[in-house]
């Protein structure tokens, strides 16, 4: 199967990086590293070639108009500034407008969108906007919590720190009690 990324080009670049930092890319422990890194990038950036909307096309007609929440959806994404991972959980809620999707589809949307180089703020907005556009939901709330390697292992080196972003659309933005309800559902019963 042909990879959607140019594996050989990545391998050449990784060999060059190893040489540039003073390593010998031909030493035994590094011989297969360029190929491993190329496969890792193909996996980590697989969301660039996939359309997350495909997971919202199968829906069910339901006259349910309360909060639907999938919390603690684990993900791993890549900071576009340092190409280091950020790892965390997404909490995704919506208020249906006549149609619902399977809860695994929400996790698949998060997975596809997370597999791109990006900033967490954009990832959060992209998930929320996609669900608004595709489900025509009365409201969408997305809260993302992540630990960023670019902050924990380099630079300021603050392990244990995390970043929280949110995107509130529709009723979650305009109605404070609905917003409070979803935040209570996300955080109240588990922490």
Tab-separated table of C-alpha atoms in Angstrom:
chain	number	residue	atom	x	y	z
A	1	UNK	CA	0.000	0.000	0.000
A	2	UNK	CA	1.349	3.420	-0.985
A	3	UNK	CA	1.756	5.848	1.883
A	4	UNK	CA	0.017	9.250	1.594
A	5	UNK	CA	3.315	10.895	2.591
A	6	UNK	CA	6.705	10.790	0.905
A	7	UNK	CA	8.466	8.355	3.265
A	8	UNK	CA	11.816	8.449	1.439
A	9	UNK	CA	11.918	12.232	1.584
A	10	UNK	CA	11.298	12.174	5.334
A	11	UNK	CA	13.998	9.519	5.771
A	12	UNK	CA	16.526	11.683	3.926
A	13	UNK	CA	15.576	14.687	6.067
A	14	UNK	CA	15.923	12.710	9.308
A	15	UNK	CA	19.371	11.449	8.262
A	16	UNK	CA	20.322	15.071	7.612
A	17	UNK	CA	19.002	16.181	11.016
A	18	UNK	CA	20.978	13.425	12.759
A	19	UNK	CA	24.144	14.514	10.965
A	20	UNK	CA	23.399	18.193	11.719
A	21	UNK	CA	23.197	17.545	15.476
A	22	UNK	CA	26.528	15.707	15.385
A	23	UNK	CA	25.304	12.100	15.292
A	24	UNK	CA	26.398	9.369	12.932
A	25	UNK	CA	23.256	8.239	11.083
A	26	UNK	CA	25.145	5.080	10.065
A	27	UNK	CA	25.802	3.831	13.586
A	28	UNK	CA	23.959	0.644	14.493
A	29	UNK	CA	21.369	2.177	16.835
A	30	UNK	CA	20.375	4.830	14.292
A	31	UNK	CA	20.357	2.810	11.063
A	32	UNK	CA	16.602	2.265	11.064
A	33	UNK	CA	15.670	5.523	12.829
A	34	UNK	CA	14.946	7.513	9.649
A	35	UNK	CA	12.461	4.859	8.472
A	36	UNK	CA	10.853	4.674	11.913
A	37	UNK	CA	10.474	8.448	12.077
A	38	UNK	CA	9.000	8.531	8.558
A	39	UNK	CA	6.359	5.937	9.517
A	40	UNK	CA	5.649	7.838	12.733
A	41	UNK	CA	5.051	11.084	10.829
A	42	UNK	CA	2.784	9.267	8.372
A	43	UNK	CA	0.732	8.075	11.345
A	44	UNK	CA	0.791	11.332	13.314
A	45	UNK	CA	-0.236	13.413	10.292
A	46	UNK	CA	-2.757	10.951	8.832
A	47	UNK	CA	-5.569	13.428	9.526
A	48	UNK	CA	-4.271	15.688	6.760
A	49	UNK	CA	-5.486	13.191	4.157
A	50	UNK	CA	-8.790	12.228	5.824
A	51	UNK	CA	-12.152	14.004	5.893
A	52	UNK	CA	-13.631	13.940	9.418
A	53	UNK	CA	-17.077	14.757	7.998
A	54	UNK	CA	-17.382	11.183	6.733
A	55	UNK	CA	-18.046	10.154	10.342
A	56	UNK	CA	-21.077	12.440	10.636
A	57	UNK	CA	-22.922	11.279	7.512
A	58	UNK	CA	-24.684	8.348	9.215
A	59	UNK	CA	-27.194	9.745	11.683
A	60	UNK	CA	-30.465	8.791	13.329
A	61	UNK	CA	-33.626	10.871	13.506
A	62	UNK	CA	-34.436	11.469	17.174
A	63	UNK	CA	-36.554	14.084	18.874
A	64	UNK	CA	-34.116	14.465	21.745
A	65	UNK	CA	-33.245	17.978	22.796
A	66	UNK	CA	-31.021	17.594	25.846
A	67	UNK	CA	-27.243	17.463	26.157
A	68	UNK	CA	-25.388	14.579	24.525
A	69	UNK	CA	-21.850	14.400	25.923
A	70	UNK	CA	-18.872	12.185	25.189
A	71	UNK	CA	-16.127	13.013	27.634
A	72	UNK	CA	-12.535	11.921	28.083
A	73	UNK	CA	-11.853	11.160	24.415
A	74	UNK	CA	-8.111	10.590	24.427
A	75	UNK	CA	-6.013	12.013	21.608
A	76	UNK	CA	-2.473	12.792	20.578
A	77	UNK	CA	-1.757	15.706	18.278
A	78	UNK	CA	1.356	17.543	17.137
A	79	UNK	CA	2.284	21.133	17.946
A	80	UNK	CA	2.921	22.903	14.652
A	81	UNK	CA	5.547	25.154	16.222
A	82	UNK	CA	7.999	22.503	17.447
A	83	UNK	CA	6.638	19.256	15.938
A	84	UNK	CA	6.334	17.799	19.412
A	85	UNK	CA	3.230	15.972	20.628
A	86	UNK	CA	0.502	17.304	22.837
A	87	UNK	CA	-1.585	14.650	24.518
A	88	UNK	CA	-4.883	14.938	26.297
A	89	UNK	CA	-8.625	14.489	26.359
A	90	UNK	CA	-11.486	16.125	24.507
A	91	UNK	CA	-14.979	16.507	25.915
A	92	UNK	CA	-17.561	16.987	23.165
A	93	UNK	CA	-21.230	17.842	23.745
A	94	UNK	CA	-24.097	18.812	21.512
A	95	UNK	CA	-27.795	19.505	21.740
A	96	UNK	CA	-29.440	17.685	18.811
A	97	UNK	CA	-31.739	19.351	16.351
A	98	UNK	CA	-33.602	16.264	15.168
A	99	UNK	CA	-30.623	14.026	14.464
A	100	UNK	CA	-28.031	12.195	16.538
A	101	UNK	CA	-24.875	10.320	15.596
A	102	UNK	CA	-23.270	7.324	17.249
A	103	UNK	CA	-20.978	8.223	20.102
A	104	UNK	CA	-18.047	6.438	18.441
A	105	UNK	CA	-18.431	8.826	15.514
A	106	UNK	CA	-17.659	11.755	17.795
A	107	UNK	CA	-14.473	10.014	18.943
A	108	UNK	CA	-13.558	9.354	15.289
A	109	UNK	CA	-14.006	13.048	14.447
A	110	UNK	CA	-11.637	13.949	17.309
A	111	UNK	CA	-9.135	11.317	16.135
A	112	UNK	CA	-9.045	12.556	12.534
A	113	UNK	CA	-8.825	16.229	13.446
A	114	UNK	CA	-6.149	15.581	16.096
A	115	UNK	CA	-3.835	13.850	13.604
A	116	UNK	CA	-2.526	17.094	12.101
A	117	UNK	CA	0.169	19.637	12.918
A	118	UNK	CA	-1.720	22.435	14.685
A	119	UNK	CA	-2.330	24.525	17.743
A	120	UNK	CA	-4.809	23.318	20.351
A	121	UNK	CA	-7.014	26.374	19.905
A	122	UNK	CA	-7.593	25.567	16.216
A	123	UNK	CA	-8.193	21.888	16.930
A	124	UNK	CA	-10.886	22.817	19.472
A	125	UNK	CA	-12.598	25.207	17.039
A	126	UNK	CA	-12.362	22.753	14.130
A	127	UNK	CA	-14.154	20.012	16.085
A	128	UNK	CA	-16.901	22.400	17.210
A	129	UNK	CA	-17.411	23.993	13.788
A	130	UNK	CA	-17.578	20.630	12.047
A	131	UNK	CA	-20.328	19.392	14.392
A	132	UNK	CA	-22.301	22.625	14.018
A	133	UNK	CA	-22.062	22.457	10.227
A	134	UNK	CA	-22.766	18.744	9.861
A	135	UNK	CA	-25.367	18.124	12.578
A	136	UNK	CA	-27.045	21.557	12.553
A	137	UNK	CA	-27.062	21.121	16.316
A	138	UNK	CA	-28.770	23.644	18.574
A	139	UNK	CA	-25.519	23.879	20.482
A	140	UNK	CA	-22.012	22.412	20.492
A	141	UNK	CA	-19.492	22.545	23.322
A	142	UNK	CA	-15.923	21.300	22.997
A	143	UNK	CA	-13.437	21.403	25.879
A	144	UNK	CA	-9.905	20.133	25.255
A	145	UNK	CA	-7.301	19.523	27.978
A	146	UNK	CA	-3.733	18.656	26.978
A	147	UNK	CA	-0.158	18.485	28.131
A	148	UNK	CA	2.246	19.964	25.599
A	149	UNK	CA	5.700	18.418	25.207
A	150	UNK	CA	6.983	21.698	23.797
A	151	UNK	CA	6.388	23.182	27.265
A	152	UNK	CA	7.106	20.191	29.497
A	153	UNK	CA	10.378	18.815	28.051
A	154	UNK	CA	11.988	21.914	26.515
A	155	UNK	CA	11.885	25.677	26.879
A	156	UNK	CA	10.321	26.534	30.228
A	157	UNK	CA	10.269	22.800	31.240
A	158	UNK	CA	7.138	22.703	33.377
A	159	UNK	CA	5.989	19.060	33.597
A	160	UNK	CA	2.505	18.596	34.962
A	161	UNK	CA	1.190	21.771	33.354
A	162	UNK	CA	-1.768	21.531	31.031
A	163	UNK	CA	-3.708	23.740	28.687
A	164	UNK	CA	-7.509	23.936	28.516
A	165	UNK	CA	-9.362	25.379	25.532
A	166	UNK	CA	-13.069	25.582	24.816
A	167	UNK	CA	-15.373	26.367	21.942
A	168	UNK	CA	-19.008	27.095	22.745
A	169	UNK	CA	-21.503	27.389	19.897
A	170	UNK	CA	-25.248	28.021	19.714
A	171	UNK	CA	-27.109	27.456	22.989
A	172	UNK	CA	-23.890	26.774	24.881
A	173	UNK	CA	-22.703	30.264	23.980
A	174	UNK	CA	-25.955	32.199	24.333
A	175	UNK	CA	-27.500	30.486	27.371
A	176	UNK	CA	-25.440	30.658	30.564
A	177	UNK	CA	-27.423	27.947	32.356
A	178	UNK	CA	-26.914	25.526	29.441
A	179	UNK	CA	-23.216	26.341	29.459
A	180	UNK	CA	-23.067	25.756	33.229
A	181	UNK	CA	-24.905	22.446	32.806
A	182	UNK	CA	-22.402	21.086	30.290
A	183	UNK	CA	-19.441	22.193	32.403
A	184	UNK	CA	-21.008	20.458	35.422
A	185	UNK	CA	-21.480	17.299	33.334
A	186	UNK	CA	-17.862	17.431	32.191
A	187	UNK	CA	-16.197	18.219	35.510
A	188	UNK	CA	-18.701	17.896	38.338
A	189	UNK	CA	-19.165	14.174	38.690
A	190	UNK	CA	-15.609	13.007	38.054
A	191	UNK	CA	-13.327	15.424	39.867
